[in-house]
CSV table of C-alpha atoms and ligand atoms in Angstrom, one decimal:
chain,number,residue,atom,x,y,z
A,268,UNK,CA,0.0,0.0,0.0
A,269,UNK,CA,2.7,2.5,0.9
A,270,UNK,CA,5.1,3.5,-1.7
A,271,UNK,CA,8.6,4.0,-0.2
A,272,UNK,CA,9.6,6.2,-3.1
A,273,UNK,CA,6.9,8.8,-2.6
A,274,UNK,CA,8.0,12.3,-1.9
A,275,UNK,CA,7.9,13.8,1.5
A,276,UNK,CA,8.5,17.3,2.9
A,277,UNK,CA,12.0,17.6,4.2
A,278,UNK,CA,11.5,19.2,7.6
A,279,UNK,CA,9.0,20.1,10.2
A,280,UNK,CA,9.1,23.7,9.3
A,281,UNK,CA,8.5,22.8,5.7
A,282,UNK,CA,5.3,20.9,6.7
A,283,UNK,CA,4.0,23.9,8.6
A,284,UNK,CA,4.9,26.5,6.1
A,285,UNK,CA,3.5,24.6,3.2
A,286,UNK,CA,0.2,24.0,5.0
A,287,UNK,CA,0.0,27.5,6.2
A,288,UNK,CA,0.8,28.6,2.7
A,289,UNK,CA,-2.1,26.7,1.4
A,290,UNK,CA,-4.5,28.0,4.0
A,291,UNK,CA,-3.3,31.7,3.9
A,292,UNK,CA,-4.2,33.3,0.7
A,293,UNK,CA,-6.7,35.5,-1.1
A,294,UNK,CA,-9.3,33.8,1.1
A,295,UNK,CA,-7.9,35.7,4.1
A,296,UNK,CA,-6.9,39.0,2.5
A,297,UNK,CA,-9.4,39.4,-0.3
A,298,UNK,CA,-12.4,37.2,0.4
A,299,UNK,CA,-12.6,37.5,4.2
A,300,UNK,CA,-12.8,41.3,4.3
A,301,UNK,CA,-15.5,41.6,1.7
A,302,UNK,CA,-17.5,38.7,3.1
A,303,UNK,CA,-17.3,40.4,6.6
A,304,UNK,CA,-18.2,43.7,5.0
A,305,UNK,CA,-21.3,42.2,3.2
A,306,UNK,CA,-22.4,40.2,6.2
A,307,UNK,CA,-22.5,42.9,8.8
A,308,UNK,CA,-19.0,42.9,10.4
A,309,UNK,CA,-18.4,41.7,13.9
A,310,UNK,CA,-21.4,39.3,14.1
A,311,UNK,CA,-20.1,37.5,11.1
A,312,UNK,CA,-16.7,37.3,12.6
A,313,UNK,CA,-18.0,35.7,15.7
A,314,UNK,CA,-19.9,33.0,13.9
A,315,UNK,CA,-16.8,32.5,11.7
A,316,UNK,CA,-14.7,31.9,14.8
A,317,UNK,CA,-17.1,29.2,16.0
A,318,UNK,CA,-17.1,27.5,12.6
A,319,UNK,CA,-13.3,27.5,12.4
A,320,UNK,CA,-13.0,25.9,15.8
A,321,UNK,CA,-15.8,23.3,15.9
A,322,UNK,CA,-16.0,22.5,12.2
A,323,UNK,CA,-12.9,23.6,10.3
A,324,UNK,CA,-10.3,22.4,12.8
A,325,UNK,CA,-11.7,18.8,13.2
A,326,UNK,CA,-12.1,18.5,9.4
A,327,UNK,CA,-8.5,19.6,8.9
A,328,UNK,CA,-7.2,17.0,11.4
A,329,UNK,CA,-9.3,14.4,9.7
A,330,UNK,CA,-7.9,15.3,6.3
A,331,UNK,CA,-4.4,15.0,7.8
A,332,UNK,CA,-5.3,11.6,9.1
A,333,UNK,CA,-6.6,10.4,5.7
A,334,UNK,CA,-3.6,11.8,3.8
A,335,UNK,CA,-0.8,10.5,6.0
A,336,UNK,CA,-2.5,7.2,6.7
A,337,UNK,CA,-3.0,6.4,3.0
A,338,UNK,CA,0.0,8.3,1.5
A,339,UNK,CA,-2.0,8.8,-1.7
A,340,UNK,CA,-3.5,11.6,-3.8
A,341,UNK,CA,-6.9,12.7,-2.7
A,342,UNK,CA,-8.9,10.3,-4.9
A,343,UNK,CA,-6.7,7.4,-4.1
A,344,UNK,CA,-6.7,8.2,-0.4
A,345,UNK,CA,-10.5,7.8,-0.1
A,346,UNK,CA,-10.3,4.6,-2.0
A,347,UNK,CA,-7.8,3.3,0.6
A,348,UNK,CA,-9.8,4.5,3.6
A,349,UNK,CA,-13.1,2.9,2.4
A,350,UNK,CA,-12.2,0.3,-0.2
A,351,UNK,CA,-14.9,-1.0,-2.5
A,352,UNK,CA,-17.4,1.6,-1.4
A,353,UNK,CA,-18.9,4.7,-2.9
A,354,UNK,CA,-17.2,6.9,-0.3
A,355,UNK,CA,-14.4,7.3,-2.8
A,356,UNK,CA,-16.6,9.8,-4.6
A,357,UNK,CA,-15.6,12.4,-1.9
A,358,UNK,CA,-12.0,12.1,-3.3
A,359,UNK,CA,-13.1,12.5,-6.9
A,360,UNK,CA,-15.3,15.4,-6.0
A,361,UNK,CA,-12.3,17.0,-4.3
A,362,UNK,CA,-10.3,16.9,-7.6
A,363,UNK,CA,-13.2,18.5,-9.3
A,364,UNK,CA,-13.5,21.2,-6.7
A,365,UNK,CA,-9.8,22.0,-7.1
A,366,UNK,CA,-10.5,22.9,-10.7
A,367,UNK,CA,-13.5,24.9,-9.9
A,368,UNK,CA,-11.8,26.9,-7.2
A,369,UNK,CA,-8.7,27.5,-9.4
A,370,UNK,CA,-11.1,28.6,-12.1
A,371,UNK,CA,-12.1,31.8,-10.2
A,372,UNK,CA,-9.2,32.1,-7.8
A,373,UNK,CA,-6.6,32.5,-10.6
A,374,UNK,CA,-8.6,35.4,-12.0
A,375,UNK,CA,-8.3,37.4,-8.7
A,376,UNK,CA,-4.7,36.3,-8.4
A,377,UNK,CA,-4.2,37.8,-11.9
A,378,UNK,CA,-5.6,41.1,-10.7
A,379,UNK,CA,-2.9,41.3,-8.1
A,380,UNK,CA,-0.3,41.1,-10.9
A,381,UNK,CA,-2.0,44.0,-12.7
A,382,UNK,CA,-1.8,46.1,-9.5
A,383,UNK,CA,1.8,45.2,-9.0
A,384,UNK,CA,2.4,46.4,-12.6
A,385,UNK,CA,0.4,49.6,-12.0
A,386,UNK,CA,2.2,50.4,-8.9
A,387,UNK,CA,5.5,50.1,-10.7
A,388,UNK,CA,4.5,52.2,-13.6
A,389,UNK,CA,3.0,54.9,-11.3
A,390,UNK,CA,-0.5,54.8,-12.7
A,391,UNK,CA,-2.1,54.3,-9.3
A,392,UNK,CA,-1.1,57.8,-8.2
A,393,UNK,CA,-3.3,60.9,-7.9
A,394,UNK,CA,-6.7,59.3,-8.3
A,395,UNK,CA,-9.9,59.9,-6.3
A,396,UNK,CA,-11.9,57.1,-4.7
A,397,UNK,CA,-14.3,57.1,-7.6
A,398,UNK,CA,-11.5,57.0,-10.1
A,399,UNK,CA,-10.1,53.9,-8.4
A,400,UNK,CA,-13.5,52.1,-8.6
A,401,UNK,CA,-13.8,53.2,-12.2
A,402,UNK,CA,-10.3,52.1,-13.1
A,403,UNK,CA,-10.8,48.8,-11.5
A,404,UNK,CA,-14.1,48.1,-13.3
A,405,UNK,CA,-12.6,49.3,-16.6
A,406,UNK,CA,-9.7,46.9,-16.1
A,407,UNK,CA,-11.6,43.8,-15.1
A,408,UNK,CA,-14.4,44.2,-17.6
A,409,UNK,CA,-11.9,44.2,-20.4
A,410,UNK,CA,-11.0,41.1,-22.4
A,411,UNK,CA,-7.3,40.9,-23.1
A,412,UNK,CA,-5.5,42.2,-20.0
A,413,UNK,CA,-7.2,40.3,-17.2
A,414,UNK,CA,-7.1,37.1,-19.1
A,415,UNK,CA,-3.4,37.6,-19.8
A,416,UNK,CA,-2.7,38.1,-16.1
A,417,UNK,CA,-4.7,35.1,-15.2
A,418,UNK,CA,-2.6,33.0,-17.6
A,419,UNK,CA,0.6,34.5,-16.3
A,420,UNK,CA,-0.5,33.5,-12.8
A,421,UNK,CA,-1.4,29.9,-13.8
A,422,UNK,CA,2.0,29.8,-15.5
A,423,UNK,CA,3.8,30.7,-12.3
A,424,UNK,CA,1.8,28.0,-10.4
A,425,UNK,CA,2.6,25.5,-13.1
A,426,UNK,CA,6.3,26.2,-12.9
A,427,UNK,CA,6.4,25.5,-9.2
A,428,UNK,CA,4.3,22.4,-9.5
A,429,UNK,CA,6.6,21.0,-12.2
A,430,UNK,CA,9.6,21.6,-9.9
A,431,UNK,CA,8.2,19.0,-7.5
A,432,UNK,CA,7.3,18.7,-3.9
A,433,UNK,CA,10.6,19.4,-2.1
A,434,UNK,CA,12.3,22.0,-4.2
A,435,UNK,CA,9.2,23.5,-5.6
A,436,UNK,CA,6.5,23.6,-2.9
A,437,UNK,CA,8.5,23.4,0.2
A,438,UNK,CA,11.3,25.8,-0.7
A,439,UNK,CA,9.1,28.5,-2.1
A,440,UNK,CA,6.8,28.4,1.0
A,441,UNK,CA,9.8,28.7,3.3
A,442,UNK,CA,10.8,32.0,1.7
A,443,UNK,CA,7.4,33.4,0.9
A,444,UNK,CA,5.5,32.8,4.1
A,445,UNK,CA,7.7,34.6,6.6
A,446,UNK,CA,8.0,37.6,4.3
A,447,UNK,CA,4.2,37.8,4.2
A,448,UNK,CA,3.9,38.0,8.0
A,449,UNK,CA,6.4,40.8,8.1
A,450,UNK,CA,4.6,42.9,5.5
A,451,UNK,CA,1.2,42.3,7.1
A,452,UNK,CA,2.3,43.5,10.5
A,453,UNK,CA,3.8,46.6,9.0
A,454,UNK,CA,0.6,47.5,7.1
A,455,UNK,CA,-1.4,46.9,10.2
A,456,UNK,CA,0.5,49.4,12.2
A,457,UNK,CA,0.0,52.0,9.4
A,458,UNK,CA,-3.7,51.4,9.1
A,459,UNK,CA,-4.7,51.7,12.8
A,460,UNK,CA,-3.0,55.0,13.0
A,461,UNK,CA,-5.1,56.5,10.2
A,462,UNK,CA,-7.6,59.2,11.3
A,463,UNK,CA,-11.0,57.7,12.1
A,464,UNK,CA,-9.5,54.2,12.3
A,465,UNK,CA,-11.6,53.4,15.4
A,466,UNK,CA,-14.8,53.2,13.4
A,467,UNK,CA,-13.4,50.4,11.3
A,468,UNK,CA,-12.2,48.6,14.4
A,469,UNK,CA,-15.7,48.8,16.0
A,470,UNK,CA,-17.3,47.5,12.8
A,471,UNK,CA,-14.9,44.5,12.9
A,472,UNK,CA,-15.0,43.8,16.6
A,473,UNK,CA,-18.3,45.0,18.2
A,474,UNK,CA,-21.0,42.5,17.2
A,475,UNK,CA,-24.6,43.4,16.4
A,476,UNK,CA,-26.4,40.1,17.0
A,477,UNK,CA,-29.5,41.2,15.1
A,478,UNK,CA,-27.4,40.9,12.0
A,479,UNK,CA,-27.1,37.1,12.3
A,480,UNK,CA,-29.4,35.5,9.6
A,481,UNK,CA,-29.3,32.1,8.0
A,482,UNK,CA,-27.3,33.4,5.1
A,483,UNK,CA,-24.8,35.0,7.4
A,484,UNK,CA,-24.3,31.7,9.1
A,485,UNK,CA,-23.9,29.9,5.7
A,486,UNK,CA,-21.4,32.5,4.6
A,487,UNK,CA,-19.4,32.2,7.8
A,488,UNK,CA,-19.2,28.4,7.5
A,489,UNK,CA,-18.3,28.7,3.8
A,490,UNK,CA,-15.6,31.2,4.6
A,491,UNK,CA,-14.2,29.0,7.4
A,492,UNK,CA,-13.9,26.0,5.1
A,493,UNK,CA,-12.5,28.1,2.3
A,494,UNK,CA,-9.9,29.9,4.4
A,495,UNK,CA,-8.6,26.8,6.1
A,496,UNK,CA,-8.4,25.0,2.7
A,497,UNK,CA,-10.6,22.1,4.0
A,498,UNK,CA,-13.5,20.2,2.7
A,499,UNK,CA,-12.1,18.9,-0.6
A,500,UNK,CA,-9.0,17.0,0.3
A,501,UNK,CA,-6.4,19.6,-0.4
A,502,UNK,CA,-4.8,18.9,2.9
A,503,UNK,CA,-5.2,15.2,2.3
A,504,UNK,CA,-2.7,15.6,-0.6
A,505,UNK,CA,-0.3,17.7,1.5
A,506,UNK,CA,-0.5,15.3,4.5
A,507,UNK,CA,0.4,12.5,2.2
A,508,UNK,CA,3.8,14.2,1.9
A,509,UNK,CA,4.1,14.6,5.7
A,510,UNK,CA,6.8,12.5,7.5
A,511,UNK,CA,6.1,9.7,10.0
A,512,UNK,CA,7.1,12.0,12.9
A,513,UNK,CA,4.9,15.0,12.0
A,514,UNK,CA,2.6,15.8,15.0
A,515,UNK,CA,-0.8,16.0,13.2
A,516,UNK,CA,-2.9,17.6,16.0
A,517,UNK,CA,-0.3,20.2,16.7
A,518,UNK,CA,0.2,21.0,13.0
A,519,UNK,CA,-3.6,21.4,12.5
A,520,UNK,CA,-3.9,23.7,15.5
A,521,UNK,CA,-0.9,25.8,14.4
A,522,UNK,CA,-2.2,26.1,10.8
A,523,UNK,CA,-5.7,27.1,12.1
A,524,UNK,CA,-4.4,29.7,14.5
A,525,UNK,CA,-2.0,31.3,11.9
A,526,UNK,CA,-4.7,31.3,9.3
A,527,UNK,CA,-7.2,33.0,11.6
A,528,UNK,CA,-4.5,35.5,12.7
A,529,UNK,CA,-3.8,36.5,9.1
A,530,UNK,CA,-7.6,37.0,8.5
A,531,UNK,CA,-7.8,39.3,11.5
A,532,UNK,CA,-4.7,41.2,10.5
A,533,UNK,CA,-6.3,41.7,7.1
A,534,UNK,CA,-9.5,43.0,8.7
A,535,UNK,CA,-7.5,45.3,10.8
A,536,UNK,CA,-5.7,46.6,7.8
A,537,UNK,CA,-8.8,47.1,5.6
A,538,UNK,CA,-11.7,48.3,7.8
A,539,UNK,CA,-10.0,51.3,9.4
A,540,UNK,CA,-9.0,52.3,5.8
A,541,UNK,CA,-12.5,51.7,4.5
A,542,UNK,CA,-14.1,54.0,7.1
A,543,UNK,CA,-11.3,56.5,7.1
A,544,UNK,CA,-11.8,57.1,3.3
A,545,UNK,CA,-15.6,56.8,3.3
A,546,UNK,CA,-15.9,53.6,1.2
A,547,UNK,CA,-18.8,51.3,1.7
A,548,UNK,CA,-17.7,48.1,3.6
A,549,UNK,CA,-20.2,46.1,1.5
A,550,UNK,CA,-18.5,46.9,-1.8
A,551,UNK,CA,-17.9,43.2,-2.6
A,552,UNK,CA,-15.1,41.5,-4.5
A,553,UNK,CA,-13.5,44.8,-5.5
A,554,UNK,CA,-13.2,46.0,-1.9
A,555,UNK,CA,-9.5,45.3,-1.4
A,556,UNK,CA,-8.7,46.5,-4.9
A,557,UNK,CA,-10.3,49.9,-4.6
A,558,UNK,CA,-9.8,50.6,-0.9
A,559,UNK,CA,-6.1,49.9,-0.4
A,560,UNK,CA,-4.5,51.7,-3.4
A,561,UNK,CA,-6.6,54.6,-2.3
A,562,UNK,CA,-5.2,54.5,1.2
A,563,UNK,CA,-1.7,54.0,0.0
A,564,UNK,CA,-1.6,57.0,-2.2
A,565,UNK,CA,-2.5,59.3,0.8
A,566,UNK,CA,0.5,58.0,2.6
A,567,UNK,CA,4.2,58.8,2.4
A,568,UNK,CA,5.9,56.2,0.3
A,569,UNK,CA,2.5,55.3,-1.1
A,570,UNK,CA,3.7,53.8,-4.4
A,571,UNK,CA,6.1,51.6,-2.5
A,572,UNK,CA,3.4,50.5,-0.1
A,573,UNK,CA,1.0,49.5,-2.8
A,574,UNK,CA,3.8,47.6,-4.6
A,575,UNK,CA,4.7,45.8,-1.4
A,576,UNK,CA,1.1,45.0,-0.6
A,577,UNK,CA,0.2,43.5,-3.9
A,578,UNK,CA,3.4,41.5,-4.1
A,579,UNK,CA,2.3,40.1,-0.7
A,580,UNK,CA,-1.1,39.3,-2.0
A,581,UNK,CA,0.3,37.6,-5.1
A,582,UNK,CA,2.7,35.5,-2.9
A,583,UNK,CA,-0.1,34.5,-0.6
A,584,UNK,CA,-2.3,33.5,-3.6
A,585,UNK,CA,0.6,31.6,-5.2
A,586,UNK,CA,1.2,29.3,-2.2
A,587,UNK,CA,-2.5,28.6,-2.2
A,588,UNK,CA,-2.9,28.0,-6.0
A,589,UNK,CA,0.0,25.6,-5.7
A,590,UNK,CA,-1.8,23.5,-3.2
A,591,UNK,CA,-5.0,23.4,-5.3
A,592,UNK,CA,-3.1,22.6,-8.5
A,593,UNK,CA,-1.2,19.8,-6.6
A,594,UNK,CA,-4.5,18.1,-5.7
A,595,UNK,CA,-5.4,17.7,-9.4
A,596,UNK,CA,-1.8,17.1,-10.6
A,597,UNK,CA,-1.1,14.4,-8.0
A,598,UNK,CA,-4.4,12.7,-9.0
A,599,UNK,CA,-3.6,12.6,-12.7
A,600,UNK,CA,0.0,11.6,-12.0
A,601,UNK,CA,-0.7,8.7,-9.7
A,602,UNK,CA,-4.0,7.4,-10.9
A,603,UNK,CA,-3.5,7.8,-14.6
A,604,UNK,CA,0.3,7.3,-14.7
A,605,UNK,CA,1.2,10.5,-16.4
A,606,UNK,CA,4.6,12.2,-15.8
A,607,UNK,CA,4.5,15.1,-13.4
A,608,UNK,CA,5.1,17.5,-16.3
A,609,UNK,CA,2.3,16.1,-18.5
A,610,UNK,CA,-0.2,15.9,-15.6
A,611,UNK,CA,0.5,19.5,-14.7
A,612,UNK,CA,0.0,20.7,-18.3
A,613,UNK,CA,-3.3,19.0,-18.5
A,614,UNK,CA,-4.4,20.6,-15.2
A,615,UNK,CA,-3.1,24.1,-16.2
A,616,UNK,CA,-5.0,24.0,-19.6
A,617,UNK,CA,-8.2,23.0,-17.8
A,618,UNK,CA,-7.8,25.9,-15.4
A,619,UNK,CA,-7.0,28.4,-18.2
A,620,UNK,CA,-10.3,27.5,-19.9
A,621,UNK,CA,-12.3,28.0,-16.7
A,622,UNK,CA,-10.4,31.1,-15.8
A,623,UNK,CA,-11.1,32.6,-19.2
A,624,UNK,CA,-14.9,32.3,-18.7
A,625,UNK,CA,-14.7,33.6,-15.1
A,626,UNK,CA,-12.7,36.6,-16.2
A,627,UNK,CA,-15.1,37.4,-19.0
A,628,UNK,CA,-18.0,37.2,-16.6
A,629,UNK,CA,-17.0,40.7,-15.4
A,630,UNK,CA,-17.4,42.0,-18.9
A,631,UNK,CA,-18.8,40.6,-22.0
A,632,UNK,CA,-20.4,37.6,-20.2
A,633,UNK,CA,-21.8,39.8,-17.4
A,634,UNK,CA,-25.4,39.0,-18.4
A,635,UNK,CA,-25.0,35.3,-18.6
A,636,UNK,CA,-26.3,34.3,-15.1
A,637,UNK,CA,-27.6,31.2,-13.4
A,638,UNK,CA,-29.6,31.7,-10.2
A,639,UNK,CA,-28.8,35.3,-10.6
A,640,UNK,CA,-25.0,34.7,-10.3
A,641,UNK,CA,-22.4,35.3,-13.0
A,642,UNK,CA,-20.0,32.4,-13.8
A,643,UNK,CA,-17.4,33.8,-11.4
A,644,UNK,CA,-19.8,34.2,-8.6
A,645,UNK,CA,-21.4,30.8,-9.3
A,646,UNK,CA,-18.0,29.1,-9.0
A,647,UNK,CA,-17.3,30.9,-5.7
A,648,UNK,CA,-20.8,30.2,-4.2
A,649,UNK,CA,-21.0,26.6,-5.2
A,650,UNK,CA,-17.5,25.7,-4.1
A,651,UNK,CA,-17.2,27.7,-0.8
A,652,UNK,CA,-20.7,27.6,0.5
A,653,UNK,CA,-21.9,24.2,-0.8
A,654,UNK,CA,-19.3,21.8,-1.9
A,655,UNK,CA,-16.7,22.4,0.8
A,656,UNK,CA,-19.0,22.1,3.8
A,657,UNK,CA,-20.7,19.1,2.1
A,658,UNK,CA,-17.4,17.4,1.5
A,659,UNK,CA,-16.4,18.2,5.0
A,660,UNK,CA,-19.6,16.7,6.4
A,661,UNK,CA,-19.1,13.5,4.4
A,662,UNK,CA,-15.5,13.2,5.5
A,663,UNK,CA,-16.5,13.5,9.1
A,664,UNK,CA,-19.2,10.9,8.7
A,665,UNK,CA,-16.8,8.5,6.9
A,666,UNK,CA,-14.0,8.7,9.4
A,667,UNK,CA,-16.2,9.1,12.4
A,668,UNK,CA,-18.4,6.1,11.7
A,669,UNK,CA,-16.5,3.8,9.4
A,670,UNK,CA,-12.9,4.0,10.5
A,671,UNK,CA,-11.7,1.9,13.5
A,672,UNK,CA,-11.1,4.2,16.5
A,673,UNK,CA,-7.8,2.4,17.2
A,674,UNK,CA,-6.5,3.1,13.7
A,675,UNK,CA,-7.5,6.7,14.0
A,676,UNK,CA,-5.9,7.2,17.4
A,677,UNK,CA,-2.7,5.3,16.4
A,678,UNK,CA,-2.2,7.6,13.4
A,679,UNK,CA,-3.0,10.8,15.3
A,680,UNK,CA,-0.6,9.9,18.1
A,681,UNK,CA,2.1,8.5,15.9
A,682,UNK,CA,1.4,5.0,17.3
A,683,UNK,CA,1.2,6.1,20.9
A,684,UNK,CA,4.4,8.1,21.0
A,685,UNK,CA,2.7,11.5,21.2
A,686,UNK,CA,-0.1,12.6,23.6
A,687,UNK,CA,-3.4,13.8,22.1
A,688,UNK,CA,-5.4,14.9,25.2
A,689,UNK,CA,-8.4,16.0,23.2
A,690,UNK,CA,-8.9,12.8,21.3
A,691,UNK,CA,-12.3,12.1,22.8
A,692,UNK,CA,-13.5,15.7,22.2
A,693,UNK,CA,-12.3,15.4,18.6
A,694,UNK,CA,-14.0,12.1,18.1
A,695,UNK,CA,-17.2,13.5,19.4
A,696,UNK,CA,-17.1,16.5,17.1
A,697,UNK,CA,-16.3,14.2,14.2
A,698,UNK,CA,-19.0,11.7,14.8
A,699,UNK,CA,-21.9,13.8,15.9
A,700,UNK,CA,-21.5,17.6,16.2
A,701,UNK,CA,-19.9,18.5,12.9
A,702,UNK,CA,-22.1,16.5,10.6
A,703,UNK,CA,-25.3,17.5,12.5
A,704,UNK,CA,-24.3,21.2,12.6
A,705,UNK,CA,-23.4,21.4,8.9
A,706,UNK,CA,-26.6,19.5,8.0
A,707,UNK,CA,-28.7,22.0,10.1
A,708,UNK,CA,-27.0,25.0,8.6
A,709,UNK,CA,-27.9,23.7,5.1
A,710,UNK,CA,-31.5,23.0,6.1
A,711,UNK,CA,-31.8,26.4,7.7
A,712,UNK,CA,-30.6,28.1,4.6
A,713,UNK,CA,-33.1,26.1,2.6
A,714,UNK,CA,-35.8,27.6,4.8
A,715,UNK,CA,-36.8,24.4,6.5
A,716,UNK,CA,-37.2,25.9,10.0
A,717,UNK,CA,-39.1,28.9,8.7
A,718,UNK,CA,-41.4,26.5,6.9
A,719,UNK,CA,-41.9,24.4,10.0
A,720,UNK,CA,-42.6,27.5,12.1
A,721,UNK,CA,-45.4,28.1,9.6
B,37,LIG,N1,-7.4,28.7,1.7
B,37,LIG,C1,-6.9,29.4,0.6
B,37,LIG,C2,-7.1,30.8,0.8
B,37,LIG,O1,-7.6,31.2,1.8
B,37,LIG,C3,-7.5,28.9,-0.7
B,37,LIG,C4,-7.4,27.4,-0.9
B,37,LIG,C5,-6.3,26.7,-1.1
B,37,LIG,C6,-8.4,26.5,-0.7
B,37,LIG,N2,-6.6,25.4,-1.1
B,37,LIG,C7,-7.9,25.3,-0.9
B,37,LIG,C8,-9.8,26.7,-0.5
B,37,LIG,C9,-8.7,24.1,-0.8
B,37,LIG,C10,-10.6,25.5,-0.4
B,37,LIG,C11,-10.0,24.3,-0.5
B,37,LIG,O2,-6.9,31.7,0.0
């Protein structure tokens, strides 16, 4: 079953940084602020924290278990955990979700490159808030430029994937992740010292409980899964490269805490700025792209700041697209016996096709909608709010109910050599709480309880 020649990460730090690299990305810095802004601020944040702790963290640990125990790509791993059953569909679904997420994520990642370019050429300077909004809309509704940047970004991801697990994924994460933290902390200090910053902080941290509706809860859950990279087996693939000595519970906790910290830092950077410059917090996907350049240009060294920020965003996005791309590439490579290079080419071409349609859905394809959502928004909604929580729920049920407790415990404690004090709490969350809670959130969104209440 285990293949001794399979790649592993070379060090403990490599394991943490690669996993944090996967988790920390546009989800934290682009998606988190605009979701928080659209869902009423602090109340959303509170529900989000609960979802991270009781749903996201247990699912992450379970994915680590599946990956390291099977040492296979996501689809192969579920086959190994539940041989001869239909549960392996969770793994295939994960591979599909990797494509769908990359299909819209790469577009936003491409936007970061355009902004790096603009900050270098000086074209971000001297604009008003409206001009920033207009400039952004003009750019992303175009045809050629946004698609070109999307392709460039997919190309960068492709290049790292082809370089392999150790020298590609691990080495790049080791350089990029620490840099990211440094830049974030610097920007945080700058933002909270803006005039009127306190309004933004109140929006982010003082909850108004009347704002919690079923769709706010669904959004928080979706954001928790999306931000932690869980629910589709992304971390199954990464954990299959973990060494025998990796402490799985500790790694899961570290990744969760760091991911949440980065989201909070991003909120602390963005909301004071939003309020200080009179921008609506509910602006949506363009929030980060119109708010921050606007802030930067009012500051000394503004051009440099925006350059640094968008480089940071691109780096964070890259360590995440790598992890998604690897899910699909490892699947094609191992299950269909392609070379790494060919597998990666196939995946990149598929993502380029989806990315093209997503990008065009801000312009010429704007009016092609399904359930009122453009192609871009549809991919985002279906993956983050539906497929990830659903995948997470099935993963919990599978491991909670079908896997022998002893096997689970042995893997999570490295065969009894490490303590895992919360094993029983974890097992309870896995078996009962997480599946029931996710199920109820879905039913609630479908209006079941409103219907029952008559
Ligand atoms: N978590 C990443 C972010 O916040 C995106 C991401 C990477 C992801 N891999 C994933 C999301 C797997 C869901 C599933 O930007």
